[in-house]
mmCIF file of C-alpha atoms in Angstrom:
data_model
loop_
_atom_site.group_PDB
_atom_site.id
_atom_site.type_symbol
_atom_site.label_atom_id
_atom_site.label_comp_id
_atom_site.label_asym_id
_atom_site.label_seq_id
_atom_site.Cartn_x
_atom_site.Cartn_y
_atom_site.Cartn_z
ATOM 1 C CA MET A 17 272.935 -27.407 69.626
ATOM 2 C CA ALA A 18 272.287 -27.936 65.936
ATOM 3 C CA ILE A 19 268.784 -28.071 64.329
ATOM 4 C CA VAL A 20 268.495 -31.541 62.521
ATOM 5 C CA GLY A 21 265.735 -32.199 60.186
ATOM 6 C CA TYR A 22 264.666 -35.793 59.665
ATOM 7 C CA TYR A 23 263.004 -37.256 56.596
ATOM 8 C CA SER A 24 262.163 -40.686 55.126
ATOM 9 C CA MET A 25 261.949 -41.207 51.245
ATOM 10 C CA THR A 26 259.405 -43.887 51.752
ATOM 11 C CA THR A 27 256.755 -42.028 54.025
ATOM 12 C CA GLY A 28 257.561 -38.518 52.740
ATOM 13 C CA GLN A 29 258.105 -37.289 56.296
ATOM 14 C CA GLY A 30 260.273 -38.085 59.242
ATOM 15 C CA LEU A 31 260.143 -41.582 61.055
ATOM 16 C CA ALA A 32 259.821 -41.494 64.809
ATOM 17 C CA SER A 33 262.663 -44.064 64.956
ATOM 18 C CA GLN A 34 265.132 -41.356 63.475
ATOM 19 C CA VAL A 35 264.749 -38.978 66.542
ATOM 20 C CA ASP A 36 266.752 -40.857 69.221
ATOM 21 C CA GLU A 37 270.076 -40.640 67.355
ATOM 22 C CA ILE A 38 269.616 -36.827 66.969
ATOM 23 C CA THR A 39 268.386 -35.961 70.484
ATOM 24 C CA ASN A 40 271.008 -38.446 71.904
ATOM 25 C CA ASN A 41 273.599 -35.852 70.980
ATOM 26 C CA GLY A 42 271.582 -32.861 72.430
ATOM 27 C CA ASP A 43 270.417 -31.534 69.030
ATOM 28 C CA THR A 44 267.008 -30.433 68.167
ATOM 29 C CA ALA A 45 264.984 -32.859 65.792
ATOM 30 C CA VAL A 46 262.543 -31.466 63.314
ATOM 31 C CA ASN A 47 260.137 -33.522 61.315
ATOM 32 C CA VAL A 48 260.592 -32.567 57.640
ATOM 33 C CA THR A 49 257.400 -33.142 55.589
ATOM 34 C CA VAL A 50 258.595 -31.588 52.376
ATOM 35 C CA PRO A 51 262.291 -31.165 51.834
ATOM 36 C CA ASN A 52 261.798 -27.733 49.930
ATOM 37 C CA ALA A 53 263.607 -24.401 50.503
ATOM 38 C CA ALA A 54 261.074 -23.175 53.104
ATOM 39 C CA GLN A 55 261.516 -26.266 55.492
ATOM 40 C CA LEU A 56 265.485 -26.496 54.791
ATOM 41 C CA ALA A 57 266.100 -22.836 55.537
ATOM 42 C CA SER A 58 266.320 -23.378 59.397
ATOM 43 C CA LEU A 59 268.222 -26.516 59.306
ATOM 44 C CA ASP A 60 271.986 -27.277 60.125
ATOM 45 C CA THR A 61 271.611 -30.791 58.848
ATOM 46 C CA LEU A 62 269.038 -32.835 56.993
ATOM 47 C CA TYR A 63 269.067 -36.479 57.860
ATOM 48 C CA VAL A 64 267.538 -38.754 55.240
ATOM 49 C CA LEU A 65 266.679 -42.421 55.260
ATOM 50 C CA ASN A 66 265.795 -44.401 52.120
ATOM 51 C CA PRO A 67 264.075 -47.633 53.406
ATOM 52 C CA SER A 68 263.095 -48.799 49.881
ATOM 53 C CA ASN A 69 264.889 -51.665 48.243
ATOM 54 C CA ALA A 70 263.441 -50.737 44.849
ATOM 55 C CA SER A 71 263.500 -46.920 44.370
ATOM 56 C CA PHE A 72 264.039 -43.384 45.627
ATOM 57 C CA GLY A 73 261.358 -41.291 47.082
ATOM 58 C CA ALA A 74 259.310 -38.987 44.659
ATOM 59 C CA GLY A 75 259.189 -36.163 47.271
ATOM 60 C CA TYR A 76 262.977 -36.125 47.632
ATOM 61 C CA MET A 77 263.554 -36.326 43.858
ATOM 62 C CA SER A 78 261.288 -33.604 43.145
ATOM 63 C CA ASN A 79 263.013 -31.306 45.739
ATOM 64 C CA LEU A 80 266.595 -32.255 44.814
ATOM 65 C CA GLY A 81 267.213 -28.789 43.560
ATOM 66 C CA ASP A 82 266.313 -27.113 46.689
ATOM 67 C CA ILE A 83 268.240 -29.753 48.707
ATOM 68 C CA SER A 84 271.438 -29.132 46.609
ATOM 69 C CA ALA A 85 270.985 -25.278 47.119
ATOM 70 C CA ALA A 86 270.760 -25.780 50.832
ATOM 71 C CA VAL A 87 273.889 -27.840 51.053
ATOM 72 C CA ASN A 88 275.728 -25.376 48.643
ATOM 73 C CA GLY A 89 274.747 -22.688 51.229
ATOM 74 C CA GLY A 90 275.996 -24.582 54.178
ATOM 75 C CA MET A 91 273.527 -27.237 55.208
ATOM 76 C CA ASN A 92 274.834 -30.801 55.978
ATOM 77 C CA LEU A 93 273.072 -33.725 54.203
ATOM 78 C CA ILE A 94 273.160 -37.170 55.719
ATOM 79 C CA ILE A 95 271.697 -40.099 53.652
ATOM 80 C CA PHE A 96 271.383 -43.677 54.493
ATOM 81 C CA ASP A 97 270.328 -45.615 51.518
ATOM 82 C CA ARG A 98 269.007 -49.236 51.119
ATOM 83 C CA TYR A 99 268.506 -49.014 47.318
ATOM 84 C CA VAL A 100 272.093 -47.879 46.346
ATOM 85 C CA THR A 101 271.482 -48.371 42.547
ATOM 86 C CA ASN A 102 272.013 -45.050 40.751
ATOM 87 C CA ALA A 103 272.806 -43.262 44.053
ATOM 88 C CA GLN A 104 274.520 -40.638 42.003
ATOM 89 C CA THR A 105 271.010 -39.209 41.147
ATOM 90 C CA ILE A 106 270.326 -38.293 44.833
ATOM 91 C CA LEU A 107 273.651 -36.747 45.864
ATOM 92 C CA PRO A 108 274.477 -33.128 45.180
ATOM 93 C CA GLY A 109 277.706 -32.958 43.368
ATOM 94 C CA GLY A 110 277.930 -36.800 43.344
ATOM 95 C CA GLY A 111 276.881 -37.358 39.646
ATOM 96 C CA GLY A 112 280.153 -39.129 38.686
ATOM 97 C CA ILE A 113 280.009 -41.905 41.338
ATOM 98 C CA THR A 114 279.665 -45.619 40.553
ATOM 99 C CA ALA A 115 277.276 -47.167 42.987
ATOM 100 C CA VAL A 116 276.765 -50.983 43.147
ATOM 101 C CA ARG A 117 273.992 -52.806 44.917
ATOM 102 C CA ASP A 118 275.564 -56.031 46.184
ATOM 103 C CA PHE A 119 275.419 -58.305 49.046
ATOM 104 C CA ALA A 120 278.517 -60.370 48.516
ATOM 105 C CA SER A 121 280.086 -58.658 51.515
ATOM 106 C CA GLY A 122 276.819 -57.646 53.149
ATOM 107 C CA SER A 123 277.604 -58.455 56.650
ATOM 108 C CA ASP A 124 281.139 -56.925 56.937
ATOM 109 C CA VAL A 125 281.800 -53.360 57.480
ATOM 110 C CA ASN A 126 285.357 -52.105 58.048
ATOM 111 C CA VAL A 127 286.940 -48.621 58.838
ATOM 112 C CA ALA A 128 288.380 -47.132 55.810
ATOM 113 C CA ALA A 129 292.042 -46.496 55.643
ATOM 114 C CA GLY A 130 292.744 -42.892 56.698
ATOM 115 C CA ALA A 131 289.283 -42.356 58.199
ATOM 116 C CA PRO A 132 289.665 -39.210 60.656
ATOM 117 C CA THR A 133 289.683 -40.095 64.364
ATOM 118 C CA LYS A 134 286.725 -37.664 64.840
ATOM 119 C CA PHE A 135 284.677 -40.156 62.961
ATOM 120 C CA THR A 136 286.009 -43.400 64.557
ATOM 121 C CA ASN A 137 286.337 -41.900 68.045
ATOM 122 C CA GLY A 138 283.121 -39.773 68.502
ATOM 123 C CA PRO A 139 281.488 -38.443 71.596
ATOM 124 C CA ASN A 140 279.085 -41.687 71.719
ATOM 125 C CA GLY A 141 281.729 -44.241 71.312
ATOM 126 C CA VAL A 142 284.374 -45.877 68.989
ATOM 127 C CA ILE A 143 283.683 -47.302 65.499
ATOM 128 C CA ASN A 144 285.927 -50.242 64.550
ATOM 129 C CA ASN A 145 286.048 -53.009 62.054
ATOM 130 C CA SER A 146 283.597 -55.129 63.926
ATOM 131 C CA THR A 147 281.028 -52.374 65.012
ATOM 132 C CA PHE A 148 278.609 -53.041 62.295
ATOM 133 C CA ASP A 149 279.385 -56.671 61.327
ATOM 134 C CA GLY A 150 276.855 -59.458 61.530
ATOM 135 C CA GLY A 151 273.718 -57.526 61.004
ATOM 136 C CA ASN A 152 270.963 -58.484 58.541
ATOM 137 C CA TYR A 153 272.727 -57.059 55.494
ATOM 138 C CA SER A 154 275.001 -54.675 57.330
ATOM 139 C CA ASN A 155 275.510 -52.876 54.136
ATOM 140 C CA HIS A 156 273.601 -53.019 50.730
ATOM 141 C CA GLY A 157 276.561 -52.350 48.606
ATOM 142 C CA TYR A 158 279.264 -49.942 47.828
ATOM 143 C CA VAL A 159 280.619 -47.034 45.706
ATOM 144 C CA GLN A 160 283.861 -47.592 43.727
ATOM 145 C CA ILE A 161 286.574 -45.632 45.458
ATOM 146 C CA GLY A 162 287.969 -44.210 42.135
ATOM 147 C CA SER A 163 284.541 -42.633 41.405
ATOM 148 C CA LEU A 164 284.364 -40.633 44.719
ATOM 149 C CA PRO A 165 283.609 -36.892 44.278
ATOM 150 C CA PRO A 166 286.436 -34.325 44.601
ATOM 151 C CA GLY A 167 287.584 -34.032 48.137
ATOM 152 C CA ALA A 168 285.690 -37.011 49.251
ATOM 153 C CA THR A 169 286.855 -38.766 52.420
ATOM 154 C CA PRO A 170 286.244 -42.598 52.721
ATOM 155 C CA LEU A 171 284.940 -43.624 56.114
ATOM 156 C CA LEU A 172 283.599 -47.365 55.951
ATOM 157 C CA THR A 173 284.245 -50.196 53.338
ATOM 158 C CA THR A 174 283.420 -53.738 52.807
ATOM 159 C CA SER A 175 286.073 -56.253 53.050
ATOM 160 C CA ASN A 176 287.368 -54.903 49.835
ATOM 161 C CA PRO A 177 289.024 -51.541 50.771
ATOM 162 C CA ASN A 178 287.991 -50.176 47.351
ATOM 163 C CA HIS A 179 284.326 -50.772 48.040
ATOM 164 C CA ILE A 180 283.351 -47.769 50.064
ATOM 165 C CA VAL A 181 280.196 -48.149 52.345
ATOM 166 C CA ALA A 182 280.184 -44.622 53.617
ATOM 167 C CA PHE A 183 281.905 -41.560 52.604
ATOM 168 C CA THR A 184 281.714 -37.759 53.162
ATOM 169 C CA TYR A 185 282.690 -34.828 50.739
ATOM 170 C CA PRO A 186 282.309 -31.002 50.536
ATOM 171 C CA PHE A 187 279.738 -29.471 48.359
ATOM 172 C CA GLY A 188 279.716 -25.777 48.263
ATOM 173 C CA ALA A 189 279.754 -24.455 51.874
ATOM 174 C CA GLY A 190 278.039 -27.709 53.051
ATOM 175 C CA ASN A 191 278.842 -31.428 53.348
ATOM 176 C CA VAL A 192 277.398 -34.530 52.187
ATOM 177 C CA PHE A 193 277.460 -37.936 54.063
ATOM 178 C CA TYR A 194 276.284 -41.091 52.182
ATOM 179 C CA SER A 195 276.152 -44.675 53.428
ATOM 180 C CA THR A 196 274.721 -47.971 52.170
ATOM 181 C CA ILE A 197 274.098 -49.121 55.650
ATOM 182 C CA PRO A 198 270.197 -49.850 56.055
ATOM 183 C CA LEU A 199 270.005 -47.648 59.095
ATOM 184 C CA ASP A 200 266.265 -47.518 59.105
ATOM 185 C CA PHE A 201 266.298 -51.116 60.027
ATOM 186 C CA TYR A 202 268.701 -50.767 62.891
ATOM 187 C CA THR A 203 267.226 -47.644 64.431
ATOM 188 C CA GLY A 204 264.087 -49.722 64.916
ATOM 189 C CA THR A 205 266.263 -52.198 66.824
ATOM 190 C CA ASN A 206 265.200 -55.080 64.772
ATOM 191 C CA ASN A 207 268.434 -56.845 64.806
ATOM 192 C CA ALA A 208 270.430 -57.336 68.067
ATOM 193 C CA ALA A 209 273.737 -57.552 65.985
ATOM 194 C CA ILE A 210 273.854 -53.836 65.625
ATOM 195 C CA THR A 211 272.846 -52.077 68.777
ATOM 196 C CA PRO A 212 271.384 -48.550 69.416
ATOM 197 C CA ALA A 213 274.610 -47.345 71.149
ATOM 198 C CA GLU A 214 276.598 -48.267 67.859
ATOM 199 C CA ILE A 215 273.975 -46.280 65.700
ATOM 200 C CA PHE A 216 274.182 -43.326 68.001
ATOM 201 C CA SER A 217 278.168 -43.427 67.546
ATOM 202 C CA LEU A 218 277.463 -42.451 63.888
ATOM 203 C CA PHE A 219 275.858 -39.262 64.999
ATOM 204 C CA GLY A 220 278.352 -38.461 67.872
ATOM 205 C CA ASN A 221 281.010 -36.242 66.235
ATOM 206 C CA THR A 222 279.163 -32.818 66.675
ATOM 207 C CA LEU A 223 280.665 -30.591 69.214
ATOM 208 C CA GLU A 224 277.697 -28.477 70.438
ATOM 209 C CA VAL A 225 278.529 -27.160 74.006
ATOM 210 C CA MET A 226 281.082 -24.418 73.550
ATOM 211 C CA CYS A 227 282.011 -21.447 75.621
ATOM 212 C CA PHE A 228 284.839 -18.857 75.650
ATOM 213 C CA VAL A 229 287.441 -18.433 72.938
ATOM 214 C CA ARG A 230 291.152 -18.656 73.654
ATOM 215 C CA GLY A 231 292.563 -15.356 74.812
ATOM 216 C CA THR A 232 289.289 -14.107 76.421
ATOM 217 C CA LEU A 233 290.126 -12.284 79.840
ATOM 218 C CA ILE A 234 288.108 -13.606 82.629
ATOM 219 C CA GLU A 235 287.748 -11.600 85.843
ATOM 220 C CA THR A 236 289.461 -13.524 88.886
ATOM 221 C CA ALA A 237 290.337 -12.902 92.462
ATOM 222 C CA GLU A 238 293.747 -11.683 91.115
ATOM 223 C CA GLY A 239 292.472 -9.540 88.267
ATOM 224 C CA PRO A 240 291.763 -10.422 84.646
ATOM 225 C CA ARG A 241 293.308 -13.644 83.402
ATOM 226 C CA PRO A 242 293.194 -15.419 79.991
ATOM 227 C CA VAL A 243 290.683 -18.151 79.979
ATOM 228 C CA GLU A 244 293.336 -20.791 78.674
ATOM 229 C CA ALA A 245 295.503 -19.932 81.933
ATOM 230 C CA LEU A 246 292.777 -20.882 84.175
ATOM 231 C CA ARG A 247 292.937 -24.042 86.283
ATOM 232 C CA VAL A 248 290.770 -26.107 88.553
ATOM 233 C CA GLY A 249 290.626 -24.239 91.846
ATOM 234 C CA ASP A 250 291.229 -20.838 90.583
ATOM 235 C CA ALA A 251 288.896 -18.259 92.222
ATOM 236 C CA VAL A 252 286.832 -16.431 89.593
ATOM 237 C CA ALA A 253 284.714 -13.244 90.534
ATOM 238 C CA VAL A 254 280.935 -14.027 90.395
ATOM 239 C CA ALA A 255 278.129 -11.573 89.825
ATOM 240 C CA ARG A 256 276.355 -12.522 92.966
ATOM 241 C CA GLY A 257 279.193 -11.193 94.916
ATOM 242 C CA GLY A 258 282.610 -12.752 95.854
ATOM 243 C CA THR A 259 284.250 -15.491 94.128
ATOM 244 C CA ASN A 260 283.792 -19.149 93.229
ATOM 245 C CA ARG A 261 286.432 -21.706 92.531
ATOM 246 C CA ILE A 262 286.442 -23.522 89.273
ATOM 247 C CA ARG A 263 285.498 -27.228 89.663
ATOM 248 C CA TRP A 264 286.149 -28.386 86.049
ATOM 249 C CA ILE A 265 287.521 -26.815 82.844
ATOM 250 C CA SER A 266 287.930 -28.204 79.355
ATOM 251 C CA SER A 267 288.494 -26.992 75.876
ATOM 252 C CA THR A 268 287.387 -27.749 72.154
ATOM 253 C CA SER A 269 289.585 -26.728 69.195
ATOM 254 C CA LEU A 270 288.266 -26.379 65.656
ATOM 255 C CA GLY A 271 290.347 -25.985 62.479
ATOM 256 C CA ALA A 272 289.628 -24.353 59.179
ATOM 257 C CA ALA A 273 288.218 -27.590 57.573
ATOM 258 C CA ALA A 274 285.786 -28.073 60.461
ATOM 259 C CA LEU A 275 284.618 -24.450 60.293
ATOM 260 C CA ARG A 276 284.050 -24.679 56.566
ATOM 261 C CA ARG A 277 281.910 -27.751 57.066
ATOM 262 C CA ARG A 278 279.970 -26.480 60.002
ATOM 263 C CA PRO A 279 279.618 -22.784 59.461
ATOM 264 C CA LYS A 280 277.454 -22.504 62.611
ATOM 265 C CA LEU A 281 280.257 -23.387 64.781
ATOM 266 C CA ARG A 282 281.791 -20.125 63.966
ATOM 267 C CA PRO A 283 281.878 -17.752 66.908
ATOM 268 C CA VAL A 284 279.937 -14.676 67.531
ATOM 269 C CA ARG A 285 282.053 -11.602 67.915
ATOM 270 C CA ILE A 286 280.715 -9.027 70.216
ATOM 271 C CA THR A 287 282.819 -5.915 69.552
ATOM 272 C CA ALA A 288 284.176 -3.603 72.126
ATOM 273 C CA GLY A 289 281.247 -1.360 73.590
ATOM 274 C CA ALA A 290 278.615 -3.129 71.686
ATOM 275 C CA LEU A 291 276.618 -3.962 74.789
ATOM 276 C CA GLY A 292 276.634 -0.396 76.213
ATOM 277 C CA ASP A 293 278.663 1.223 78.943
ATOM 278 C CA GLY A 294 281.961 0.527 77.100
ATOM 279 C CA LEU A 295 281.329 -3.294 77.501
ATOM 280 C CA PRO A 296 282.814 -5.632 76.465
ATOM 281 C CA ARG A 297 286.265 -3.772 77.102
ATOM 282 C CA ARG A 298 287.736 -5.689 74.123
ATOM 283 C CA ASP A 299 286.215 -7.707 71.364
ATOM 284 C CA LEU A 300 284.674 -10.868 72.846
ATOM 285 C CA LEU A 301 284.123 -14.029 70.895
ATOM 286 C CA VAL A 302 281.795 -16.758 72.123
ATOM 287 C CA SER A 303 279.889 -19.675 70.567
ATOM 288 C CA ARG A 304 276.411 -19.076 69.182
ATOM 289 C CA GLN A 305 274.435 -20.498 72.038
ATOM 290 C CA HIS A 306 276.613 -18.904 74.891
ATOM 291 C CA ARG A 307 274.388 -16.627 76.769
ATOM 292 C CA MET A 308 275.220 -13.077 77.961
ATOM 293 C CA LEU A 309 273.318 -11.316 80.827
ATOM 294 C CA LEU A 310 271.255 -8.319 79.676
ATOM 295 C CA THR A 311 269.947 -5.986 82.318
ATOM 296 C CA SER A 312 267.189 -3.539 81.189
ATOM 297 C CA ALA A 313 263.802 -2.039 82.143
ATOM 298 C CA VAL A 314 262.428 -3.798 78.920
ATOM 299 C CA SER A 315 263.301 -7.197 80.511
ATOM 300 C CA ALA A 316 261.368 -6.150 83.737
ATOM 301 C CA ARG A 317 258.407 -5.136 81.685
ATOM 302 C CA LEU A 318 258.282 -8.169 79.468
ATOM 303 C CA PHE A 319 259.143 -10.748 82.098
ATOM 304 C CA GLY A 320 258.842 -9.229 85.479
ATOM 305 C CA ARG A 321 262.516 -9.705 85.827
ATOM 306 C CA GLY A 322 265.176 -6.966 85.266
ATOM 307 C CA GLU A 323 267.784 -9.451 84.067
ATOM 308 C CA ALA A 324 267.839 -12.142 81.394
ATOM 309 C CA LEU A 325 270.286 -14.443 79.983
ATOM 310 C CA VAL A 326 270.359 -14.348 76.072
ATOM 311 C CA SER A 327 272.125 -16.376 73.518
ATOM 312 C CA ALA A 328 274.804 -14.627 71.486
ATOM 313 C CA ILE A 329 273.187 -15.419 68.215
ATOM 314 C CA ARG A 330 270.152 -13.482 69.216
ATOM 315 C CA LEU A 331 272.382 -10.341 69.748
ATOM 316 C CA THR A 332 273.517 -10.332 66.191
ATOM 317 C CA ALA A 333 270.521 -8.026 65.489
ATOM 318 C CA LEU A 334 272.631 -5.505 67.128
ATOM 319 C CA PRO A 335 275.103 -3.069 65.654
ATOM 320 C CA GLY A 336 278.810 -4.388 66.443
ATOM 321 C CA VAL A 337 277.642 -8.053 67.055
ATOM 322 C CA HIS A 338 278.014 -10.513 64.199
ATOM 323 C CA VAL A 339 279.102 -14.056 63.201
ATOM 324 C CA ASP A 340 282.887 -13.898 62.504
ATOM 325 C CA ASP A 341 283.500 -15.944 59.380
ATOM 326 C CA SER A 342 287.168 -14.726 58.877
ATOM 327 C CA LEU A 343 288.795 -16.889 61.509
ATOM 328 C CA GLU A 344 290.788 -20.014 60.267
ATOM 329 C CA GLU A 345 290.533 -21.692 63.664
ATOM 330 C CA VAL A 346 288.913 -21.365 67.105
ATOM 331 C CA ALA A 347 289.415 -22.750 70.531
ATOM 332 C CA TYR A 348 286.309 -22.801 72.854
ATOM 333 C CA PHE A 349 286.690 -23.260 76.698
ATOM 334 C CA HIS A 350 283.965 -24.674 79.164
ATOM 335 C CA ILE A 351 284.120 -23.589 82.831
ATOM 336 C CA LEU A 352 282.107 -25.287 85.321
ATOM 337 C CA PHE A 353 281.625 -24.159 89.002
ATOM 338 C CA ASP A 354 279.528 -25.991 91.584
ATOM 339 C CA ARG A 355 276.628 -23.979 90.474
ATOM 340 C CA HIS A 356 275.657 -22.072 87.421
ATOM 341 C CA GLU A 357 277.375 -18.707 87.706
ATOM 342 C CA VAL A 358 277.333 -15.238 86.004
ATOM 343 C CA ILE A 359 281.030 -14.146 85.630
ATOM 344 C CA ARG A 360 282.748 -11.325 83.841
ATOM 345 C CA ALA A 361 284.254 -11.899 80.321
ATOM 346 C CA GLU A 362 286.230 -8.873 78.887
ATOM 347 C CA GLY A 363 284.165 -7.099 81.668
ATOM 348 C CA ALA A 364 280.747 -8.223 80.213
ATOM 349 C CA ALA A 365 278.389 -10.288 82.250
ATOM 350 C CA SER A 366 278.312 -13.880 80.752
ATOM 351 C CA GLU A 367 277.447 -17.399 81.920
ATOM 352 C CA SER A 368 279.493 -20.278 83.030
ATOM 353 C CA LEU A 369 278.625 -23.876 81.693
ATOM 354 C CA PHE A 370 275.055 -24.539 82.523
ATOM 355 C CA THR A 371 274.597 -28.208 83.539
ATOM 356 C CA GLY A 372 271.000 -28.691 81.985
ATOM 357 C CA PRO A 373 270.208 -32.034 80.654
ATOM 358 C CA GLU A 374 270.433 -31.110 76.927
ATOM 359 C CA ALA A 375 273.718 -29.331 77.530
ATOM 360 C CA LEU A 376 275.238 -32.314 79.351
ATOM 361 C CA LYS A 377 273.924 -34.803 76.499
ATOM 362 C CA SER A 378 275.718 -32.726 73.901
ATOM 363 C CA LEU A 379 279.219 -32.733 75.472
ATOM 364 C CA PRO A 380 281.688 -35.113 73.907
ATOM 365 C CA LEU A 381 281.643 -38.569 75.504
ATOM 366 C CA ALA A 382 285.055 -38.172 77.191
ATOM 367 C CA ALA A 383 283.824 -34.965 78.838
ATOM 368 C CA ARG A 384 280.599 -36.437 80.073
ATOM 369 C CA ARG A 385 282.322 -39.384 81.541
ATOM 370 C CA GLU A 386 284.854 -37.214 83.295
ATOM 371 C CA LEU A 387 281.966 -34.915 84.705
ATOM 372 C CA GLU A 388 279.958 -37.961 85.694
ATOM 373 C CA ALA A 389 283.020 -39.380 87.681
ATOM 374 C CA LEU A 390 283.646 -36.009 89.353
ATOM 375 C CA PHE A 391 279.926 -35.017 89.868
ATOM 376 C CA PRO A 392 277.570 -38.102 89.676
ATOM 377 C CA ALA A 393 274.725 -36.058 91.093
ATOM 378 C CA LEU A 394 274.462 -33.952 87.793
ATOM 379 C CA PHE A 395 273.510 -37.309 85.976
ATOM 380 C CA SER A 396 270.855 -38.515 88.589
ATOM 381 C CA MET A 397 267.252 -38.785 87.931
ATOM 382 C CA GLY A 398 266.300 -36.293 90.311
ATOM 383 C CA TYR A 399 268.845 -33.543 89.416
ATOM 384 C CA ARG A 400 267.438 -30.189 88.337
ATOM 385 C CA ALA A 401 269.858 -27.616 87.026
ATOM 386 C CA ARG A 402 269.239 -24.202 88.555
ATOM 387 C CA SER A 403 270.279 -21.072 86.345
ATOM 388 C CA ALA A 404 272.144 -18.226 87.906
ATOM 389 C CA ALA A 405 269.566 -15.742 86.192
ATOM 390 C CA PHE A 406 266.336 -15.988 84.147
ATOM 391 C CA ILE A 407 266.648 -17.697 80.768
ATOM 392 C CA PRO A 408 263.724 -16.826 78.443
ATOM 393 C CA SER A 409 262.607 -19.018 75.649
ATOM 394 C CA GLY A 410 264.190 -18.420 72.257
ATOM 395 C CA ARG A 411 261.210 -16.558 71.095
ATOM 396 C CA ASP A 412 261.085 -14.299 74.089
ATOM 397 C CA GLN A 413 264.924 -13.778 73.929
ATOM 398 C CA GLN A 414 264.162 -12.437 70.266
ATOM 399 C CA ARG A 415 261.355 -10.251 71.699
ATOM 400 C CA LEU A 416 263.727 -8.808 74.312
ATOM 401 C CA VAL A 417 266.438 -7.990 71.813
ATOM 402 C CA ASP A 418 263.865 -6.506 69.351
ATOM 403 C CA GLN A 419 262.224 -4.309 71.944
ATOM 404 C CA HIS A 420 265.112 -3.558 74.090
ATOM 405 C CA PHE A 421 267.232 -1.757 71.311
ATOM 406 C CA ALA A 422 264.230 -0.365 69.587
ATOM 407 C CA ALA A 423 263.321 1.703 72.727
ATOM 408 C CA PRO A 424 264.219 5.350 72.812
#
């Protein structure tokens, strides 16, 4: 899950109405009170609203240097702006744009030619030429297409395809998204013409639940098999003894551009033997939040349990475990059984897909719909996911790693 800070230029802190679109995607929402280096340091994305029709917020402008530095270092910046006038002054690397506050086509928003399908067909729904039409000033103006920053991708326009309502562009290792849609008005559901579901669709393109990388060997009843060769019904060896059959399997592929824009989607590489006892047998690559099972006396002392599931990103404090930024592409696989399981990946104990509510919410929409059709109980009000082993809090996971590997 990504950590998304939310901030309003008018209030000088986040608005409660901004939270839903963040958490709807399974991401963690953090209220930013001052957008300075200290508060931006832990964020994957900063989500900014400018509800003012007359100016930009002083708190934002006074910290623009820190915001630009954070984006340059890999943070994403998302801005929905009512004022539009002189928008070039609030955008890192956007000093050359020509922004026009204009309502001549204010109730019409269309998909730009060439907009990527991951924007128009995100996990929370489809964006088309009528999605944002008919609102109370659906947009507050536009940016001239010829003035867009280098590498920019137009996403939404007015009825004039040269008048850009929303666009994105790279800046350093990060990415900037800018839109003239007055999202503060619609997140408060003040106009029925634009629904919350349509607003959520703007935030639905992040792929958060990822598991094993292509090529990973999974222990099955027939011996080790590459994860991409597994199918529904295959029997996989489980730590509690015996085997369990795969009920559902899916994959997500990310290319070089996606990995550049979202560095935190890069896999963690656990090199051969890094977990002790020669495990994993070969280098194992998993997503940052994918959990590995640690067994130790330190875990028993800290938690009264000898085993604990720990996120891979927490293990990067160890020799031989690091985020791999050398890959040009990565394919992640998600394996679901009829219960959460600990299985063997390259010989190391690792979890299957956990069906907790946050994990389910952050799946792409098509995957969620497929799961809901196959396993409706997972989405019922009374459902409670049960983990195969103890999952400490993030802070306790860090304590375990620090103390376990500091022990003689």
